[in-house]
Coordinates of C-alpha atoms and ligand atoms in Angstrom, one line a residue:
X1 CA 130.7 -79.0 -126.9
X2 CA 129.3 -76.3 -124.9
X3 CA 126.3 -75.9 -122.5
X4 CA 125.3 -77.7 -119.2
X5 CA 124.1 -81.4 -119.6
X6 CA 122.4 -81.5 -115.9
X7 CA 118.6 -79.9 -116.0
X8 CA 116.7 -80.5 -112.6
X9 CA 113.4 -80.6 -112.3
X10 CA 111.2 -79.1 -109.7
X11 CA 108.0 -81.0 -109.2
X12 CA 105.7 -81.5 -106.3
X13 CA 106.2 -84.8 -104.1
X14 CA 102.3 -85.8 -104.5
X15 CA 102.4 -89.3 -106.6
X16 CA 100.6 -87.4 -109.4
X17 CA 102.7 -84.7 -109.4
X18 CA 106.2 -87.5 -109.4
X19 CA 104.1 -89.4 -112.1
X20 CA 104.2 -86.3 -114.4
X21 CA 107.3 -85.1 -113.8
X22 CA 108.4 -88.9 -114.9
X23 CA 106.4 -88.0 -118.1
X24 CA 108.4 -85.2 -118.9
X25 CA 111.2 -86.3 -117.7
X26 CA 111.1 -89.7 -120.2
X27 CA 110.4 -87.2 -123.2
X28 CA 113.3 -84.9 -122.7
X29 CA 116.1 -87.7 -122.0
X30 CA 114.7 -89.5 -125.3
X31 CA 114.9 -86.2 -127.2
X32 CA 118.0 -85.3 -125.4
X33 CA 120.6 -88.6 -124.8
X34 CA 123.7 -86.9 -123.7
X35 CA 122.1 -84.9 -121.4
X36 CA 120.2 -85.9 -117.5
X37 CA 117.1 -84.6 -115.9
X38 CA 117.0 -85.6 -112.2
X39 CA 113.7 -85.2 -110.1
X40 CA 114.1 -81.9 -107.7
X41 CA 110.6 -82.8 -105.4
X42 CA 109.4 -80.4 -102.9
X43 CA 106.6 -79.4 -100.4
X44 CA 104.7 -76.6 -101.2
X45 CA 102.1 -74.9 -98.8
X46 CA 99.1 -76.5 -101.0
X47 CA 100.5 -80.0 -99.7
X48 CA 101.2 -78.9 -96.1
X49 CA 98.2 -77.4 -95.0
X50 CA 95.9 -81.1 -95.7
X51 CA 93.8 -80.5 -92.3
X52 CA 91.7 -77.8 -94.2
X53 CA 89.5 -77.6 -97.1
X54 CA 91.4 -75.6 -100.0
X55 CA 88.3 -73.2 -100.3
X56 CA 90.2 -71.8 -96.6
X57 CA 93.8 -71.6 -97.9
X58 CA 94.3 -70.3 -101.2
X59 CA 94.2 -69.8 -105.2
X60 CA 95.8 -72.5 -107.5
X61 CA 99.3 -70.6 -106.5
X62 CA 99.5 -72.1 -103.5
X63 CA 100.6 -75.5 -105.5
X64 CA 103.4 -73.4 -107.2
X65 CA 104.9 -70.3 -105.3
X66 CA 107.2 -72.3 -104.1
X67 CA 108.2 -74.5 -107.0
X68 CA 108.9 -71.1 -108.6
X69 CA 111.7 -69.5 -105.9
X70 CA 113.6 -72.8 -106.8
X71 CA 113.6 -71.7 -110.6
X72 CA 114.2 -68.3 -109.7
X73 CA 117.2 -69.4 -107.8
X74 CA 118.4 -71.8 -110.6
X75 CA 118.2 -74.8 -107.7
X76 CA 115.8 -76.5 -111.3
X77 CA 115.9 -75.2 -114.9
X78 CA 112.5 -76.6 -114.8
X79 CA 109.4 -76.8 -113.2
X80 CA 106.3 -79.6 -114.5
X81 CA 102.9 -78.3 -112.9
X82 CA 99.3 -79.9 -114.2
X83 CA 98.2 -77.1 -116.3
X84 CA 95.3 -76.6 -114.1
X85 CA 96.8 -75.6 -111.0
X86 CA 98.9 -73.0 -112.9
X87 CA 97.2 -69.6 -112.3
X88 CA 96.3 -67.9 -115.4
X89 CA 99.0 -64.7 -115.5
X90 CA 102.2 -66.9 -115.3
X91 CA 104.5 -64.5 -113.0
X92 CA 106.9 -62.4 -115.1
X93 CA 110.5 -64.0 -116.1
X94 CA 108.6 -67.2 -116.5
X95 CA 106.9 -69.2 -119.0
X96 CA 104.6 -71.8 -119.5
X97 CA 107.3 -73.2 -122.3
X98 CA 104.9 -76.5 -123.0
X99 CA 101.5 -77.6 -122.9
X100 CA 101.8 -81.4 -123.5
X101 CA 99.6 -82.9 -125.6
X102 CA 96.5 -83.5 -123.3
X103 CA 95.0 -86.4 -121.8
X104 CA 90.7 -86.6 -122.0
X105 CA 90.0 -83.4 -120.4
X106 CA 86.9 -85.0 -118.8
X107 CA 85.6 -85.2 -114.8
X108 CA 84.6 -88.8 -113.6
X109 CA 82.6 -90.2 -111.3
X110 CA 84.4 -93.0 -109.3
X111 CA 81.9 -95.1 -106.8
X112 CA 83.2 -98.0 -104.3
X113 CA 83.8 -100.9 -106.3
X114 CA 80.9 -103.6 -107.8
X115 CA 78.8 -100.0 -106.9
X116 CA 76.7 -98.2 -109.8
X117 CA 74.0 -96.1 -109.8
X118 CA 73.4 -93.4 -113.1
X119 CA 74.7 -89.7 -112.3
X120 CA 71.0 -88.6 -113.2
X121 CA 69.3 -90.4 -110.1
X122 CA 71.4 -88.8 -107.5
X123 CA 69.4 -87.0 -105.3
X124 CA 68.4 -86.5 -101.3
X125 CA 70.6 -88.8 -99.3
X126 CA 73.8 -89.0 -101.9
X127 CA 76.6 -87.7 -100.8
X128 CA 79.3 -86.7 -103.4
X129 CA 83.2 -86.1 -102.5
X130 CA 84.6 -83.1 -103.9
X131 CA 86.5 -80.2 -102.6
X132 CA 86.2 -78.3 -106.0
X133 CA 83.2 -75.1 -106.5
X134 CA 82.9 -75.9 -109.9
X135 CA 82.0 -79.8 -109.9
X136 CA 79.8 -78.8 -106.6
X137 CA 78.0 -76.2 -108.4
X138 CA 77.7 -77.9 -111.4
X139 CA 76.2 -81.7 -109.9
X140 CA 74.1 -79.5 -107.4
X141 CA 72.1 -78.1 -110.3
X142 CA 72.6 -81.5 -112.0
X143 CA 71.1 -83.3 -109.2
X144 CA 69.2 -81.5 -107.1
X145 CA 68.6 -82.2 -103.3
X146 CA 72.6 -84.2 -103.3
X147 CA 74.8 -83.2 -100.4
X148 CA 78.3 -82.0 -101.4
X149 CA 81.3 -83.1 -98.9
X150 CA 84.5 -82.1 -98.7
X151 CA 87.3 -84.4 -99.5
X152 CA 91.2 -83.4 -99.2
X153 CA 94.1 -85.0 -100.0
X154 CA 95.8 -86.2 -103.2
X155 CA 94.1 -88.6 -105.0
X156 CA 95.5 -92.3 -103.1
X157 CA 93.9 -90.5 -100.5
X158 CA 90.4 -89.5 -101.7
X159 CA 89.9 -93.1 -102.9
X160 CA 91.1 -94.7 -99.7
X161 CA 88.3 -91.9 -98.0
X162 CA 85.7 -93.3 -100.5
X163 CA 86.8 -97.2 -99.9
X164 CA 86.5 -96.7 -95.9
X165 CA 84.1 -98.8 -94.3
X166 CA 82.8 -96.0 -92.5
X167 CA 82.9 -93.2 -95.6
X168 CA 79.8 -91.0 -95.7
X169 CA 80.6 -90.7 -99.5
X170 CA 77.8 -92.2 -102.4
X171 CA 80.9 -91.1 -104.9
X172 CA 83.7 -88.7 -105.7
X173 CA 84.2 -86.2 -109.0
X174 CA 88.2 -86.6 -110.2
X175 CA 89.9 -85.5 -113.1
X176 CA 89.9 -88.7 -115.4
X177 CA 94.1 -87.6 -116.7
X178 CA 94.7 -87.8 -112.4
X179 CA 92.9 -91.4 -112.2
X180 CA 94.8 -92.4 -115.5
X181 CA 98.8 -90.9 -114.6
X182 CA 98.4 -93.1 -111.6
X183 CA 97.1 -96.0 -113.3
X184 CA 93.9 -96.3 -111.4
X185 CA 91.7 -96.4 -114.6
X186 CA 89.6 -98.9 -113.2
X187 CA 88.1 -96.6 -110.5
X188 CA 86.4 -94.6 -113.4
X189 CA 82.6 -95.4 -112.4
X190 CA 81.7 -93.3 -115.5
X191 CA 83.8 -90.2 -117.7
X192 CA 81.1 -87.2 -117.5
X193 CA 80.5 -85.9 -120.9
X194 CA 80.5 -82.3 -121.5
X195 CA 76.3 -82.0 -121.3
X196 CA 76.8 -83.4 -117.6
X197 CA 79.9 -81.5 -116.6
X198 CA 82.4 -78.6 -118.0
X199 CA 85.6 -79.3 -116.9
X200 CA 88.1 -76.8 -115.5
X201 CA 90.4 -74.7 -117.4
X202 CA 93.5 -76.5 -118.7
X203 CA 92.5 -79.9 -117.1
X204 CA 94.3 -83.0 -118.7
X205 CA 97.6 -81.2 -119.6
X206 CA 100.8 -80.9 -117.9
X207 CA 102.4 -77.8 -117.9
X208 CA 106.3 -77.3 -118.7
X209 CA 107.7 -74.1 -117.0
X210 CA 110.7 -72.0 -116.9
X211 CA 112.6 -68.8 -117.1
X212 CA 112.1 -66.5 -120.1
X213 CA 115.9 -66.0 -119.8
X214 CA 116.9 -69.5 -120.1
X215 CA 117.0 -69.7 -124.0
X216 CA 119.0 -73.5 -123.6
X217 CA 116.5 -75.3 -121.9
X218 CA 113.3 -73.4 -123.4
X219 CA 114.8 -74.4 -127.1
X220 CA 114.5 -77.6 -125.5
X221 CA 111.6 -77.9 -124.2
X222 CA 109.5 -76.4 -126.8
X223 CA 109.7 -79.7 -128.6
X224 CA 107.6 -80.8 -126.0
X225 CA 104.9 -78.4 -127.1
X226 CA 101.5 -80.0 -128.4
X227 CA 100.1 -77.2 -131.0
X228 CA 95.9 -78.0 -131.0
X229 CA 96.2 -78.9 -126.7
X230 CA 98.2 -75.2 -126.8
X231 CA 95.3 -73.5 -128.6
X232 CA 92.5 -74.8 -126.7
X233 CA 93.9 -74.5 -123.1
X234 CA 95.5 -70.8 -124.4
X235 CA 91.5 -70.2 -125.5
X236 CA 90.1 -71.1 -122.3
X237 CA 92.9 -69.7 -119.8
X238 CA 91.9 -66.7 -121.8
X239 CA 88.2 -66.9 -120.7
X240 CA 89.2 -67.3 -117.1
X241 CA 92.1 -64.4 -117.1
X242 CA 89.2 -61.9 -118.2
X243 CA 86.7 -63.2 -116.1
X244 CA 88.8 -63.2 -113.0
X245 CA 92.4 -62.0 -113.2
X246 CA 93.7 -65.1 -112.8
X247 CA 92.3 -66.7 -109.2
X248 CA 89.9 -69.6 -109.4
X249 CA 86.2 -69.8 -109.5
X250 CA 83.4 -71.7 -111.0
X251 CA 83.9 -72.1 -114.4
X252 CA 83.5 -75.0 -116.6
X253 CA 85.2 -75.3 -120.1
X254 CA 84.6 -77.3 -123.3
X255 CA 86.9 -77.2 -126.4
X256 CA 87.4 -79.2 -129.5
X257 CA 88.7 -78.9 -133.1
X258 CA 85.9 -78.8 -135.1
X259 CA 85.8 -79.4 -139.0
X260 CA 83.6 -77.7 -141.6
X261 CA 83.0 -80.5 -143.3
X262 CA 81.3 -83.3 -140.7
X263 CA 82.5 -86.4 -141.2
X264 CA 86.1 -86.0 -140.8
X265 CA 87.3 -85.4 -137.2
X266 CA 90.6 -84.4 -137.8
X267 CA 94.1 -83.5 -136.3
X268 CA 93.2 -80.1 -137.4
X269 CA 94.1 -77.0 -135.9
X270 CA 92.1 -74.9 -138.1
X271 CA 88.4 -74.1 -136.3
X272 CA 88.3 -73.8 -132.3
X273 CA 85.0 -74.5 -130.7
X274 CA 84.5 -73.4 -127.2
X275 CA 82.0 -73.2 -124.9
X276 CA 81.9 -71.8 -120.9
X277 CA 79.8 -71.4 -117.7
X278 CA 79.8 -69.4 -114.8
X279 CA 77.7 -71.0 -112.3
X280 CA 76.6 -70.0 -108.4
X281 CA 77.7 -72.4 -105.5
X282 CA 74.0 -73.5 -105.1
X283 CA 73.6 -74.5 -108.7
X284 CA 70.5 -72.3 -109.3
X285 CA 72.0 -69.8 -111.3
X286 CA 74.3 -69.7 -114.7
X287 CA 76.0 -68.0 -117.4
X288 CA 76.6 -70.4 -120.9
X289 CA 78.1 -69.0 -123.8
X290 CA 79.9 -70.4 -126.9
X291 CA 81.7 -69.6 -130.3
X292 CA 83.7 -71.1 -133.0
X293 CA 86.5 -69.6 -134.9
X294 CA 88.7 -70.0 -137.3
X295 CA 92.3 -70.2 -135.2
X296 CA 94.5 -71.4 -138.1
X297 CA 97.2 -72.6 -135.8
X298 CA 97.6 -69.5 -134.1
X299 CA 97.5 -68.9 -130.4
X300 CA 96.5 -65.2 -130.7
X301 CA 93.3 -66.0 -132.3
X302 CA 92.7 -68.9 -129.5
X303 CA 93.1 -66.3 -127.2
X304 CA 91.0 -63.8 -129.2
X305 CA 88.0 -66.7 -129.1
X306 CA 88.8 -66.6 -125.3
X307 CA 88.4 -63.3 -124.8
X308 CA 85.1 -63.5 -126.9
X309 CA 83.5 -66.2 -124.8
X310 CA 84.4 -64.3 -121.6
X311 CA 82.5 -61.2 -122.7
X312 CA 79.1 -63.0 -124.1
X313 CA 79.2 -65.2 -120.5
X314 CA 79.6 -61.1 -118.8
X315 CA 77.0 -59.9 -120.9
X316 CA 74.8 -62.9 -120.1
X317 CA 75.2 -62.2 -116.3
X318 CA 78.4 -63.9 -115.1
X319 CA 79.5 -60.8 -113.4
X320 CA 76.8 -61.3 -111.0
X321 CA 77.5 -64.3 -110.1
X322 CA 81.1 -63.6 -109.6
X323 CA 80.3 -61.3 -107.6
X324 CA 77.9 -63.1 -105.4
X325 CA 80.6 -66.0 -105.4
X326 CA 83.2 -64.1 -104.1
X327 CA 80.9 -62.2 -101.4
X328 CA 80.2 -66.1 -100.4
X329 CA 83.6 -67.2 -100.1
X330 CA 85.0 -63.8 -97.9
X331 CA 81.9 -64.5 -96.0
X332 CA 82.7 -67.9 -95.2
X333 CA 86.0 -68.1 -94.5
X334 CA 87.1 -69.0 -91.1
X335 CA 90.6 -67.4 -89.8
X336 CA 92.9 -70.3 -89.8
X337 CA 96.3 -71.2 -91.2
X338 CA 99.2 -68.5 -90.9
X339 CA 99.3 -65.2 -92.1
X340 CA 100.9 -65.8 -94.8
X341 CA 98.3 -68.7 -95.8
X342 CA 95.2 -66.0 -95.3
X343 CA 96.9 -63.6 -98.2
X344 CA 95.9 -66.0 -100.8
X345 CA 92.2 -67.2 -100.7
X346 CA 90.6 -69.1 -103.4
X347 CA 89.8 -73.1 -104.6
X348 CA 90.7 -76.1 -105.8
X349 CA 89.1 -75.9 -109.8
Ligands
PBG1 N1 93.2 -80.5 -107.9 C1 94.4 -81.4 -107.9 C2 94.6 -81.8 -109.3 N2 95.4 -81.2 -110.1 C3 95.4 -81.8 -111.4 C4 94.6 -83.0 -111.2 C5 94.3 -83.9 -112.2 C6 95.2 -83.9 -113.4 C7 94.9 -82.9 -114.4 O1 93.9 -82.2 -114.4 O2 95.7 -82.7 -115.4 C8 94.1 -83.0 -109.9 C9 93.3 -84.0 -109.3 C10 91.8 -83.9 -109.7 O3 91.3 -82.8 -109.9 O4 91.1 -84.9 -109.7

């Protein structure tokens, strides 16, 4: 027999991230008997700079430059990311190899326990916890007159901010897939369907990464792939590449196989629905825009329905408020963190 039977695995040392990379990990040793996959964790400057909100640090990358030089240096063949902190032009020599099949997509709201009140009578005097631009902009046009705190740390953390006795917070907006990895299912006050809240790009999938040149381990790992959550989050990373270039910024994403004939809601991977918005930080203004095609199974035309939604939501004004977006954000930003941190400016999606 030839070939290695060792494959580390770079991951982040956040529980979500270790839950994940456990995921993964469990697939490929059931797929793979003869062969090992020890957990390679590290820091990376997303999870060392906690005093500050993320809208003062950096884009999504700052959650996997680092993971990446490992790869580079074959330290891990592979790398396990959730899809949404994995910036949209994937750097060359590596490759998002799988897109496991995703979890719901969907934002929650998560309120202190035995505490409800409906999402549509927030107002003046609620307070909700997130450090993301696109839920803020989103529940501020939702629910006008709500302040918008924000809240850092992984997601133990938020809730234990929420929980505290003295926590100026009426609720928080989480991923559900984050809540559900880490078994905290019960903290989901209620899942936000898309006519409340578009979530961000990619959201609910982990992400399998590695080098185009390791033919072994992508072979591999491409059994891992999960063909209709591959064409919707290649259709909407395709939106945010055009729109952006790959940094993150207030858009809000919707897919979902759709069949011609109604009643059957199939496994089908033959029509792609997606819709999109761009929306200010204050919630007043935005740009919506949807299409359906007919994909067929291939990612090309995902991307191709990408690409379409991304120009209707330009010519419907999104450029504007981009632009305005990213005048906010230079404008804002205070000079803190090292050098090296200031490079890289963007948000948490
Ligand atoms: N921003 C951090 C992050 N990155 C991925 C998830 C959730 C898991 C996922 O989206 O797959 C979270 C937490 C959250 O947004 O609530």
């Amino acid at each position: 027999m030839t070939g290695r039977d060792v494959f580390p695995i770079g991951t982040r040392k956040s529980a979500l991230a270790i839950a994940q990379t456990v995921q993964v990990q469990s697939a490929l040793e059931h797929q793979y008997p003869t062969k090992t996959f020890p957990l390679l964790p590290m820091s990376t400057t997303g999870d060392n700079v906690q005093g500050q909100p993320l809208s003062s640090i950096g884009t999504t990358a700052v959650f996997t430059r680092e993971l990446e030089t490992a790869l580079e240096t074959q330290e891990c063949h592979l790398l396990v990311h959730s899809l949404k902190d994995v910036p949209t032009q994937v750097k060359p020599g590596f490759v998002i190899a799988a897109m496991m099949k995703r979890e719901e997509p969907n934002d929650v709201m998560v309120m202190r326990q035995g505490e409800f009140k409906a999402i549509k009578d927030f107002g003046e005097g609620d307070v909700i916890g997130t450090s993301s631009v696109r839920r803020a902009s989103q529940i501020r046009r939702l629910c006008p007159g709500v302040t918008v705190k924000d809240v850092r740390g992984n997601v133990n953390t938020r809730l234990a901010k929420l929980d505290a006795s003295d926590s100026p917070y009426t609720c928080l907006l989480l991923a559900a897939a984050g809540l559900q990895r880490l078994n905290f299912d019960h903290r989901i006050t209620a899942t936000l369907p898309p006519s409340v809240m578009l979530h961000a790009v990619g959201q609910g999938s982990i992400a399998v990464e590695c080098r185009t040149d390791d033919k072994e381990i992508l072979e591999m790992v491409k059994s891992l792939d999960h063909l209709p959550t591959r064409l919707r989050c290649e259709a909407e990373r395709s939106v945010m590449r055009i729109l952006e270039g790959g940094c993150s910024v207030p858009i809000g994403v919707w897919t979902e196989f759709v069949s011609p004939s109604e009643k059957e809601q199939t496994e089908s991977v033959a029509t792609l629905l997606l819709r999109a918005s761009v929306s200010s930080l204050d919630g007043t203004e935005i740009a919506e825009a949807q299409a359906v095609a007919d994909v067929n199974g291939s990612v090309e035309q995902a991307i191709e329905l990408g690409r379409q939604v991304a120009s209707q939501l330009l010519s419907k004004g999104a450029d504007k408020i981009l632009e305005k977006v990213l005048r906010d954000r230079h404008a804002s930003l205070v000079p803190t963190g090292t050098n090296e941190e200031q490079k890289i400016k963007g948000w948490e999606v």
